[in-house]
Coordinates of C-alpha atoms in Angstrom, one line a residue:
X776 CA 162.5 85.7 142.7
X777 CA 161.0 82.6 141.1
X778 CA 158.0 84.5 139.6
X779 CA 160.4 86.0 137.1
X780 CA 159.6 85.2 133.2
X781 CA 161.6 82.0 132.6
X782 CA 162.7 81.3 136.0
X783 CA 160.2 79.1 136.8
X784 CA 161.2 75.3 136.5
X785 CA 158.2 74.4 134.8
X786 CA 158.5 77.0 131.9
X787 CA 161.6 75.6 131.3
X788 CA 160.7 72.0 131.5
X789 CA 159.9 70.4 127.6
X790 CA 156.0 69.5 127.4
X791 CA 155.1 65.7 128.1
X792 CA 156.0 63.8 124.8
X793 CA 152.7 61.6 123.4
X794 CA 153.0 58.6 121.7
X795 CA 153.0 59.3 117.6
X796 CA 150.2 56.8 117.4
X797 CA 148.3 59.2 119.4
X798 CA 144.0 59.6 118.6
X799 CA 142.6 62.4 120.2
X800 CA 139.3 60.9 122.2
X801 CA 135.9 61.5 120.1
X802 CA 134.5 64.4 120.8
X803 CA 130.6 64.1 122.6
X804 CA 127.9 64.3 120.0
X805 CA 125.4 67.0 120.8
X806 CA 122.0 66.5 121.5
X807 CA 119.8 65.3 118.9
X808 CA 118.1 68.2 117.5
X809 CA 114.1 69.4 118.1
X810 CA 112.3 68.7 114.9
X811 CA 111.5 72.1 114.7
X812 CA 111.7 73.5 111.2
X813 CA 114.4 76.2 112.0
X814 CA 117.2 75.8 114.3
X815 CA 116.5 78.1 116.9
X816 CA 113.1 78.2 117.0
X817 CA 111.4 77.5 120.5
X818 CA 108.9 75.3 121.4
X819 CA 106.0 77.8 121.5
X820 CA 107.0 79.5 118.0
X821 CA 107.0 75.4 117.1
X822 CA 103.3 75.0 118.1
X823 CA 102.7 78.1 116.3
X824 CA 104.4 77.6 113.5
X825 CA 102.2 74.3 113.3
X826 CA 98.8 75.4 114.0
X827 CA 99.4 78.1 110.9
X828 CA 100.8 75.6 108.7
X829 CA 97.3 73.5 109.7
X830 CA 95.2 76.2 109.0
X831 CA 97.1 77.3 105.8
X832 CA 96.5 73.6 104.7
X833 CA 92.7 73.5 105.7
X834 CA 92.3 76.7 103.7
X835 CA 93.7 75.5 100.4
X836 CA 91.5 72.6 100.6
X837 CA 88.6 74.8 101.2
X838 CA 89.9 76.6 98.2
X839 CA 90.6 73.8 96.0
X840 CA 86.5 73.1 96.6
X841 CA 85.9 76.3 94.9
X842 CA 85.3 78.6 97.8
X843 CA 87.0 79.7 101.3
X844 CA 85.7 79.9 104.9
X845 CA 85.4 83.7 104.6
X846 CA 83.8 83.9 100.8
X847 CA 81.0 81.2 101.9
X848 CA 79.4 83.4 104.7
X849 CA 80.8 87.0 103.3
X850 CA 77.0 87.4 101.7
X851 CA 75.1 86.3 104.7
X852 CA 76.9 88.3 107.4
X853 CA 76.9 91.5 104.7
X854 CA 73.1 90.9 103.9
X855 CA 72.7 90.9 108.1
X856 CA 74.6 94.2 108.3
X857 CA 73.2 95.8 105.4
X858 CA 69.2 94.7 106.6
X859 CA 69.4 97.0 109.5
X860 CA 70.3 100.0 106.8
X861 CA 72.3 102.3 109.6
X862 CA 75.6 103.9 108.7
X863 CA 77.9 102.1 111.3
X864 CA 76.6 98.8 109.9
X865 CA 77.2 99.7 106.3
X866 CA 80.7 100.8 107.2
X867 CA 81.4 97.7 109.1
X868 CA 79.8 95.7 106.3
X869 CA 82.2 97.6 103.4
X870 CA 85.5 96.4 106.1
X871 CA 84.1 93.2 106.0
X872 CA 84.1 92.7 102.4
X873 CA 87.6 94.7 101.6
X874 CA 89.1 92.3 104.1
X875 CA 88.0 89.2 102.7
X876 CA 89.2 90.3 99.2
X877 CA 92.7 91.4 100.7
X878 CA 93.1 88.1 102.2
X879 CA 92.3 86.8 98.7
X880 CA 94.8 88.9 96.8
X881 CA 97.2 88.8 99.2
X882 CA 97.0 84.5 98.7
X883 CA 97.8 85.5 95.1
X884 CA 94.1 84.5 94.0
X885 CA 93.6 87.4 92.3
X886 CA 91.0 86.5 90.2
X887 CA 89.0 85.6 92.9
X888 CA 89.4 88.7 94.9
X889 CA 88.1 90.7 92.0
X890 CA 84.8 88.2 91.6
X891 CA 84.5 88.4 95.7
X892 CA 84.6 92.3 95.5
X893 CA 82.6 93.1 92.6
X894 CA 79.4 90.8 94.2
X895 CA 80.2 92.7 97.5
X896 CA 80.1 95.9 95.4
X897 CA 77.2 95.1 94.0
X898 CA 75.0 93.9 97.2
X899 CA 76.2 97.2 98.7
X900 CA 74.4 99.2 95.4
X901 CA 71.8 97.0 95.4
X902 CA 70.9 98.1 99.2
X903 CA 71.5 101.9 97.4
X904 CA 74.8 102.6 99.4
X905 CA 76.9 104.4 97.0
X906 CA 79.5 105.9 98.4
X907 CA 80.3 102.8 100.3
X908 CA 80.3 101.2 97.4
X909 CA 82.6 103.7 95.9
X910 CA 85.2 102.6 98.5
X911 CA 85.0 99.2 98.0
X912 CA 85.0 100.1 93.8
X913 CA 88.7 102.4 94.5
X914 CA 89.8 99.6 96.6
X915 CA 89.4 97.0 93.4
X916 CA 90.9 99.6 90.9
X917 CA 93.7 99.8 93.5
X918 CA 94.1 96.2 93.4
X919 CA 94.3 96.1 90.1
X920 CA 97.3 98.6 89.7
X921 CA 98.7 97.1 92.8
X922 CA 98.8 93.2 91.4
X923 CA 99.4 94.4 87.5
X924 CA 96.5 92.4 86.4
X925 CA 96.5 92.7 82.1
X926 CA 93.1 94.4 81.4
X927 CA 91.1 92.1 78.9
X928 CA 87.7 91.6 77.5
X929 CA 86.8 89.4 80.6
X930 CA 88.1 91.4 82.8
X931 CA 86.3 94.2 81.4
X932 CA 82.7 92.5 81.0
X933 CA 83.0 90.8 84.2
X934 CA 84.0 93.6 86.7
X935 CA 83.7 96.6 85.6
X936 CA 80.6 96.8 83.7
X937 CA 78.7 94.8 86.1
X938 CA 79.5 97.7 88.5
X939 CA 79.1 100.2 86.1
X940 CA 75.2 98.7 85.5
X941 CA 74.9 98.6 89.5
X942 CA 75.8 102.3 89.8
X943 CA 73.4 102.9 87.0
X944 CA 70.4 100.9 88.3
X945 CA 71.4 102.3 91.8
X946 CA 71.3 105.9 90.8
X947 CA 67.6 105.4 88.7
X948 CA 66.1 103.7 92.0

């Protein structure tokens, strides 16, 4: 039997002998690479990846002017909602304005959320919805707590007792 273990003549034969000036051939070079920002991203994450990198740029120049996209309009579409002085609306304006001061916060702008907020909160007592404004008053103390913000004298005289003097002029009224 010649499929035996070692009976084979070419298991026994030595391996062809290579010259000792031998170069192994260069290997192919792969494919040049996407210009994608991570490896294995595809081409739709790519042209995602670049339209939020647009829009993250376009919104830090808006805020490098002073004010975003969302704070700009946030009193005219809240004064809209609020006009009609219905419950749905007042709810949908108090969502409005605790988005756009999540957004802020969450950008790390802080002090801006808290400015944003307390003018929301104020329009909303202004237009005599307390307990809306109530939420949108928790939702600032939260983000407070939330970000560790130091409590000082500015803080104080700007935020919370401009709100305090809306939900006194709001509950004479």
């Amino acid at each position: 039997r010649s499929h035996r273990l070692g009976t084979s003549s070419y298991l026994l034969s030595p391996p062809p002998s290579r010259p000792s000036s031998f170069v192994p051939p260069p290997l192919p070079l792969p494919s040049p690479a996407p210009s994608f920002p991570f490896p294995s991203m595809s081409s739709a994450a790519a042209r995602r990846y670049a339209r939020q990198k647009k829009a993250r740029a376009s919104s830090a120049s808006a805020a490098d002017a002073g004010e975003g996209p969302d704070t700009a309009n946030l009193a005219s579409r809240m004064a809209a909602l609020l006009a009609s002085g219905t419950g749905p609306e007042a709810y949908e304006a108090l969502q409005l304005a605790a988005s756009v001061v999540r957004r802020h916060a969450k950008a790390g702008d802080v002090p801006s959320a808290l400015s944003v907020g307390t003018a929301a909160v104020l329009r909303l007592l202004s237009y005599g919805l307390i307990p809306t404004a109530t939420q949108l008053a928790r939702d600032l103390l939260a983000l407070l707590i939330d970000y560790h913000v130091p409590v000082t004298d500015a803080l104080v005289s700007s935020v919370l007792l401009s709100i305090h003097a809306g939900y006194v002029a709001a509950l004479s009224a």
